[in-house]
Every structure is written in C-alpha cells, then in structure tokens.
Coordinates of C-alpha atoms and ligand atoms in Angstrom, one line a residue:
M189 CA 25.7 -6.4 -0.7
M190 CA 27.1 -8.7 -3.4
V191 CA 25.1 -8.8 -6.6
T192 CA 24.6 -12.5 -7.2
A193 CA 24.6 -14.3 -10.6
S194 CA 20.9 -15.1 -10.2
A195 CA 20.0 -11.5 -9.5
L196 CA 21.8 -10.5 -12.6
V197 CA 19.9 -13.1 -14.6
L198 CA 16.6 -12.0 -13.1
G199 CA 17.3 -8.3 -13.9
L200 CA 17.8 -5.0 -12.2
G201 CA 14.3 -4.8 -10.5
V202 CA 14.9 -8.0 -8.6
A203 CA 18.4 -7.0 -7.7
A204 CA 17.1 -3.8 -6.2
A205 CA 14.5 -5.6 -4.2
V206 CA 17.1 -8.1 -2.9
S207 CA 19.5 -5.3 -1.9
A208 CA 16.7 -3.4 0.0
Q209 CA 16.4 -6.3 2.4
Q210 CA 18.6 -6.0 5.4
A211 CA 20.9 -8.7 6.8
P212 CA 19.9 -10.0 10.3
F213 CA 20.9 -7.9 13.3
S214 CA 22.4 -9.5 16.3
I215 CA 23.4 -8.3 19.8
G216 CA 24.9 -11.0 21.9
P217 CA 22.6 -14.0 21.8
V218 CA 19.6 -12.0 20.4
T219 CA 19.1 -12.0 16.6
A220 CA 16.3 -10.4 14.6
A221 CA 15.8 -11.1 10.9
A222 CA 14.8 -8.2 8.6
G223 CA 11.1 -7.3 9.2
T224 CA 10.9 -9.0 12.6
T225 CA 11.2 -8.3 16.3
A226 CA 13.3 -10.4 18.6
T227 CA 13.5 -10.3 22.4
G228 CA 16.0 -11.8 24.8
T229 CA 18.6 -11.0 27.5
L230 CA 22.2 -10.0 27.5
P231 CA 24.2 -11.8 30.3
V232 CA 26.5 -9.9 32.6
P233 CA 28.4 -12.9 34.0
P234 CA 29.2 -13.3 37.8
A235 CA 32.6 -12.0 38.9
G236 CA 34.4 -11.0 42.0
G237 CA 31.9 -12.8 44.3
D238 CA 28.7 -11.2 42.9
Q239 CA 26.1 -13.1 41.0
G240 CA 26.1 -11.1 37.8
T241 CA 22.9 -10.0 36.2
T242 CA 21.0 -9.9 32.9
L243 CA 19.8 -7.1 30.7
P244 CA 16.4 -7.6 28.9
I245 CA 16.6 -6.3 25.3
S246 CA 14.5 -6.1 22.2
I247 CA 15.6 -5.7 18.6
I248 CA 13.0 -4.3 16.2
H249 CA 14.7 -4.8 12.8
G250 CA 13.1 -3.0 9.9
T251 CA 12.8 -4.4 6.4
K252 CA 14.8 -1.6 4.9
P253 CA 18.2 -0.2 6.0
G254 CA 18.4 2.9 8.2
P255 CA 19.6 4.3 11.5
V256 CA 20.2 2.1 14.5
L257 CA 18.4 3.9 17.3
V258 CA 19.2 2.6 20.8
L259 CA 16.8 3.5 23.7
T260 CA 17.8 2.7 27.2
A261 CA 15.5 2.6 30.3
G262 CA 16.1 1.7 33.9
V263 CA 19.7 2.9 34.3
H264 CA 18.2 4.0 37.7
G265 CA 16.1 1.2 38.9
Q266 CA 13.3 3.2 40.5
E267 CA 12.7 5.3 37.3
Y268 CA 9.6 3.5 36.1
S269 CA 8.0 5.7 33.4
P270 CA 10.7 5.0 30.8
I271 CA 10.6 1.2 31.5
L272 CA 6.8 1.2 30.9
A273 CA 7.1 3.4 27.8
L274 CA 9.5 0.9 26.2
Q275 CA 6.9 -1.9 26.7
R276 CA 4.6 0.3 24.6
V277 CA 7.2 1.0 22.0
L278 CA 7.9 -2.7 21.7
A279 CA 4.2 -3.5 21.2
S280 CA 3.5 -0.7 18.8
V281 CA 6.4 -0.5 16.3
D282 CA 5.9 -2.7 13.3
P283 CA 9.2 -3.9 11.9
K284 CA 7.7 -4.3 8.5
A285 CA 7.0 -0.6 8.4
L286 CA 10.4 0.4 9.8
S287 CA 13.6 1.6 8.1
G288 CA 16.6 0.8 10.3
T289 CA 16.7 -0.8 13.7
L290 CA 15.4 0.0 17.1
V291 CA 17.3 -1.5 20.1
L292 CA 15.5 -1.3 23.4
V293 CA 17.2 -2.0 26.7
H294 CA 14.2 -2.4 29.0
V295 CA 15.9 -2.4 32.4
S296 CA 19.6 -1.4 32.2
N297 CA 20.2 -1.8 36.0
M298 CA 18.4 -5.0 37.1
P299 CA 20.0 -5.1 40.6
S300 CA 18.7 -1.6 41.4
Y301 CA 15.3 -2.3 39.8
L302 CA 14.8 -5.6 41.8
S303 CA 16.0 -4.0 45.1
R304 CA 14.1 -0.8 44.4
T305 CA 17.1 1.4 45.1
I306 CA 17.5 5.0 44.1
Y307 CA 20.8 6.4 42.7
Y308 CA 23.0 3.5 43.7
S309 CA 23.4 -0.2 43.0
P310 CA 22.6 -2.5 46.0
V311 CA 25.5 -4.7 45.0
D312 CA 28.5 -2.3 44.7
G313 CA 27.0 1.1 45.9
K314 CA 27.8 2.8 42.6
N315 CA 25.7 5.0 40.4
L316 CA 25.5 3.2 37.0
N317 CA 25.3 6.6 35.2
R318 CA 28.6 7.7 36.6
V319 CA 30.8 4.7 35.7
F320 CA 30.7 4.7 31.9
P321 CA 32.2 3.3 29.7
G322 CA 32.7 0.7 32.4
K323 CA 35.3 -2.0 33.1
A324 CA 35.2 -5.6 31.8
E325 CA 36.9 -6.7 35.1
G326 CA 35.2 -4.2 37.4
T327 CA 32.3 -4.3 39.9
L328 CA 28.8 -5.2 38.8
S329 CA 27.8 -1.7 37.8
E330 CA 31.1 -1.2 35.9
R331 CA 30.5 -4.5 34.1
I332 CA 26.9 -3.6 33.2
A333 CA 28.3 -0.3 31.7
D334 CA 31.0 -2.3 29.8
V335 CA 28.3 -4.6 28.3
L336 CA 26.1 -1.6 27.4
T337 CA 29.1 0.2 25.8
R338 CA 30.6 -2.6 23.8
L339 CA 27.5 -4.6 22.7
V340 CA 24.9 -1.9 22.5
I341 CA 26.2 1.7 22.2
E342 CA 29.0 0.7 19.8
R343 CA 26.3 -0.6 17.4
A344 CA 24.1 2.5 17.5
T345 CA 24.0 5.4 15.2
H346 CA 21.9 7.4 17.7
V347 CA 21.2 6.9 21.4
I348 CA 18.5 8.2 23.8
D349 CA 18.9 7.4 27.5
L350 CA 15.4 7.6 29.1
H351 CA 15.2 8.8 32.7
C352 CA 12.8 10.4 35.0
G353 CA 13.1 11.8 38.5
D354 CA 14.4 9.0 40.7
G355 CA 12.1 7.5 43.4
N356 CA 12.6 10.6 45.6
E357 CA 12.6 13.3 42.9
S358 CA 9.6 15.4 41.9
L359 CA 10.4 16.6 38.4
R360 CA 9.1 18.6 35.5
P361 CA 9.9 17.1 32.1
Y362 CA 13.1 18.2 30.2
S363 CA 15.9 16.9 28.0
Y364 CA 19.7 17.4 28.2
W365 CA 21.4 18.6 25.0
I366 CA 25.2 17.8 25.2
T367 CA 27.1 20.6 23.4
T368 CA 30.6 19.3 23.9
G369 CA 32.7 17.4 21.4
D370 CA 32.3 17.3 17.6
P371 CA 30.1 20.2 16.6
A372 CA 28.3 18.1 13.9
V373 CA 27.4 15.5 16.6
A374 CA 26.3 18.3 18.9
E375 CA 24.1 19.8 16.2
A376 CA 22.6 16.4 15.5
G377 CA 22.0 16.0 19.2
K378 CA 20.1 19.3 19.3
Q379 CA 17.9 18.1 16.4
L380 CA 17.2 14.9 18.4
A381 CA 16.1 17.1 21.3
L382 CA 13.8 19.2 19.2
A383 CA 12.3 16.0 17.5
F384 CA 11.7 14.4 20.9
G385 CA 9.5 17.3 21.6
M386 CA 10.1 18.4 25.2
D387 CA 9.8 22.1 25.6
H388 CA 12.6 22.5 28.2
I389 CA 16.1 21.7 26.8
I390 CA 19.0 21.9 29.3
V391 CA 22.1 23.2 27.5
D392 CA 24.8 20.9 28.9
R393 CA 28.3 22.2 28.3
A394 CA 30.1 20.2 31.0
R395 CA 30.4 16.7 29.8
P396 CA 33.9 15.1 29.5
L397 CA 35.5 14.7 26.1
D398 CA 37.5 11.5 26.8
P399 CA 35.8 8.4 25.4
K400 CA 37.7 6.3 28.1
A401 CA 36.2 8.5 30.9
S402 CA 32.8 9.3 29.4
I403 CA 31.1 8.8 32.8
Y404 CA 27.5 9.1 31.5
L405 CA 25.6 6.7 29.2
S406 CA 24.6 9.3 26.6
N407 CA 28.0 10.9 26.7
T408 CA 29.5 7.5 25.9
A409 CA 27.7 7.7 22.6
V410 CA 28.7 11.4 22.0
T411 CA 32.4 10.7 22.7
R412 CA 32.2 7.9 20.1
G413 CA 30.8 10.3 17.5
K414 CA 27.1 9.3 17.9
P415 CA 24.4 11.9 18.5
A416 CA 22.7 11.2 21.8
L417 CA 20.2 12.6 24.2
T418 CA 19.1 12.1 27.8
I419 CA 15.5 12.8 28.6
E420 CA 13.6 13.1 31.9
S421 CA 9.8 12.5 32.2
G422 CA 8.1 11.4 35.4
G423 CA 9.4 10.8 38.9
M424 CA 8.7 9.9 42.5
A425 CA 8.5 6.2 41.5
R426 CA 5.1 6.9 39.9
T427 CA 3.7 5.4 36.7
D428 CA 1.4 8.2 35.6
E429 CA 0.0 8.2 32.1
D430 CA 1.2 11.7 31.1
S431 CA 4.9 10.8 31.8
I432 CA 4.7 7.5 29.9
A433 CA 2.8 8.9 26.9
R434 CA 5.3 11.8 26.7
I435 CA 8.2 9.4 26.2
E436 CA 6.3 7.2 23.7
R437 CA 5.4 10.4 21.7
G438 CA 9.1 11.6 21.9
V439 CA 10.4 8.3 20.5
A440 CA 7.9 8.5 17.7
G441 CA 9.0 12.0 16.9
V442 CA 12.7 10.9 16.8
M443 CA 11.8 8.0 14.5
K444 CA 10.1 10.3 12.1
H445 CA 13.0 12.8 12.3
L446 CA 15.5 10.0 11.5
K447 CA 13.2 8.8 8.6
M448 CA 12.7 5.4 10.2
R449 CA 9.0 5.9 9.8
E450 CA 7.0 8.2 7.5
T451 CA 4.6 9.5 10.1
G452 CA 5.0 10.8 13.6
P453 CA 4.7 13.9 15.8
E454 CA 6.2 17.2 14.7
P455 CA 9.2 18.7 16.5
V456 CA 8.6 21.1 19.4
A457 CA 7.4 24.4 18.1
H458 CA 8.6 26.7 20.9
P459 CA 11.5 25.1 22.8
L460 CA 13.0 26.9 25.8
F461 CA 16.7 26.5 26.2
I462 CA 17.8 26.4 29.8
E463 CA 21.1 28.0 30.7
P464 CA 22.5 28.3 33.3
S465 CA 21.3 25.4 35.4
E466 CA 22.6 24.2 38.7
V467 CA 22.1 21.2 41.0
I468 CA 21.9 22.4 44.5
T469 CA 23.3 19.9 47.0
S470 CA 22.7 19.6 50.7
G471 CA 24.9 21.1 53.3
A472 CA 23.5 18.9 56.1
T473 CA 22.1 15.5 56.9
G474 CA 18.6 15.3 58.3
I475 CA 15.0 15.7 57.3
F476 CA 14.1 17.8 54.2
K477 CA 10.9 19.6 53.5
A478 CA 10.4 21.4 50.2
A479 CA 8.9 24.9 50.0
V480 CA 8.4 24.8 46.2
E481 CA 7.2 22.3 43.6
A482 CA 8.7 21.2 40.3
G483 CA 7.8 23.7 37.6
H484 CA 7.6 26.6 40.0
T485 CA 9.2 29.9 39.0
V486 CA 11.6 31.2 41.6
A487 CA 13.6 34.5 42.1
A488 CA 17.2 34.6 43.3
G489 CA 17.0 33.9 47.1
T490 CA 13.6 32.2 47.0
L491 CA 13.3 29.5 49.7
I492 CA 13.5 26.1 48.1
G493 CA 13.2 24.1 51.3
R494 CA 14.5 23.5 54.9
I495 CA 16.6 20.8 56.4
T496 CA 16.0 20.1 60.1
D497 CA 17.9 17.8 62.4
F498 CA 16.1 14.6 63.6
H499 CA 14.5 16.6 66.5
G500 CA 13.1 19.3 64.3
K501 CA 15.7 22.1 64.7
I502 CA 16.3 23.9 61.4
V503 CA 19.9 23.3 60.3
Q504 CA 19.8 24.7 56.8
E505 CA 17.6 26.9 54.6
I506 CA 18.1 26.2 50.9
V507 CA 17.5 29.2 48.6
S508 CA 17.7 29.5 44.8
P509 CA 21.1 30.9 43.6
F510 CA 19.4 32.7 40.7
A511 CA 16.0 33.4 39.1
G512 CA 14.7 30.4 37.2
E513 CA 12.5 27.4 37.3
I514 CA 12.5 24.4 39.6
L515 CA 13.3 21.4 37.3
Y516 CA 13.3 18.9 40.1
V517 CA 13.1 19.0 43.9
L518 CA 13.2 16.2 46.5
G519 CA 9.8 15.0 47.4
T520 CA 10.8 12.8 50.3
P521 CA 12.4 13.7 53.7
A522 CA 15.6 11.7 53.8
I523 CA 18.8 13.7 53.0
S524 CA 22.5 13.2 53.5
K525 CA 25.1 16.0 53.3
G526 CA 26.3 16.4 49.7
E527 CA 23.3 14.9 48.0
P528 CA 21.1 16.7 45.4
I529 CA 18.2 18.7 46.8
A530 CA 17.0 20.5 43.7
F531 CA 17.8 21.4 40.1
V532 CA 17.2 25.0 39.1
G533 CA 17.5 26.3 35.5
A534 CA 17.1 29.8 33.9
I535 CA 15.4 30.3 30.6
K536 CA 18.0 31.5 28.1
P537 CA 16.8 34.8 26.6
Ligands
ZN761 ZN1 18.0 8.6 36.3

C-alpha cells in the first residue's frame, strides 16, 4: 500500500491503521469490501449448443490481510453434506473478526445438482473431478473446470475440496493428503489435513504433476504451488447432522491453523495414515449387494459383496485384496462393469 501524504501528516499510528485495512476482493462480478461478505454467481456462458450454467459463490473478506482459503462443494451434484455445511460457514463466519478471505463455491456442478446425477454431468457425461484444469472452449464440465481454475483456484493460497460419498456410496469420513509435487506444499497439505481433524488420512502418492493435466480440483491447486486437501464426510445423498457438523468443525480448525481466526478446534490428536489404499472396481454389470459396511475391518479375502445378473445368478464375488478398513462401499444395487464397488485402505504402522 502507498503511504499517502495525509497519513504522513496524521502520524504513524493512523498510517498503520490504514495499511491494516484490505483492498476489496473481487471474483468475476462479485466484490466484497474489507470486513464484509458478498454473495453472487459466476457465469459459465453457453457454448457448443448447451445452455451454460452458473456457480453460486460467496466471498467473506476479512478486515485484516491473510490467506485466501477456497472451499468448494458440490463438484458431484448429489453430495449434499458439503453443500449444507457451506451454508453454515457463510452464516457463521464474521468478516470483521477474520484475517484473510474465505471464498465459498456452494455448488460447483449445478447441472449435476439440478438433475440429481451421480459421478457424471447430465449435459456431457463427464466427471467434473476428472477434467481439470478444464478447457475454455470445451464441453460444459470442462468450461466449469476452466472457470474454477482461472477465477477461483488461481486466487487462492489454500484450497479444500469438500466431498462425501456420492448418492450411491456409503462412506466413513476421511481426507486425502496429496504427497506429490513440491515437498513444502505437500507438508503444508499434511498440516491442513491434521487441522481439518479427520482421523483417517489417505496417503495419496498417485496424483499427476503436470499443471496442464491436473485432472482433480485439489491437485489443480497443488500443481500450482498451493497446499490443498480433499475431504469426504457423508454419503448416500443423506443430510445427516454428524456429516455436516464434521465439515463445519474441520473448516473452523483450518481457519485457526491458518491464523484467520484466533479460536477454533485443535488438530486431530491421533491421526491414522492409510496406505496402501485401493478402489475395487466391478468386473461385471448387474445387481450388487454389499456384505460389509463402511468402517468395517476386513482381512485379505473377506467377502465385500456379490454381483448377480438380472435374474439372480451370482456372476462375481468381490473380496478384499488386503487386510484393512472399508472406507466406502456401494449402498445401492446398480453396477456397471468397471465402476467403483468399494474403497479399502490399510492403516500404516
Ligand atoms: Zn465427490
């Protein structure tokens, strides 16, 4: 900030007070002055025959400078607990008691939300969390990713992508810690995971390093040098209090860790790091019935579930590849060959 002549005349105390006030913060058409909250929408204009969409966002802009923490919900449209948690964050965070800026993307995938689809967009059939950093001239999912990358993630110092089990996934809560890329960024990502407070942290060593092919939202931040986290809390298209409150608490923990607020929950005391972990995919199309629940402990070879054909004949028995814990498992019957059935992880000694 420039020191103005009047500030010099008024003396150092006033100059310090003036420099502590932040400039307004804008994303697209939404602008928040220091110490205020602004809400609005980012347009994703029509192209290629589709109607485009809008992304509802909020900017909670603190009085004092600090980190820019981006929180995204609804990348998958039937993942409701993060969407509801962000409504609470918006209502409860006082910009006048905040250092830095919170940017909330309340529903990142509006077409999927409005059509209640799992995994894939109803418009282009793509999984939004597989097309980052997106394409300005691409399909609707690719253009949403492009807007999120350019207008939101590029402005962040830290990013947390909030998920839960999709509408068909029964899940126990956990976070993904991305270890690839710059070691300092990875270490800061680990500290975010501890501050968020989930006791199961998946050690994720398989994310791409190329910022132009980052694929995932949180990895788009990491490949641009920004610490980021993906968390999962909730599932089965439910809106249970525990899953929502866990996210709200996690955000408060991260805000305290980043010194955006003075008070907040402590980091998780006894985290369990999960490695290896494996998504088990289906070898057949048909009707799935689980034999385990999320959170169950399994041995190598434990039956996870059976797939039958449409007349009831068993066509595949799915077993755990190693001893560990069921992190998620399908809770509904529909299954196509190649789709995820369950996610198993082992606790790292
Ligand atoms: Zn998701």
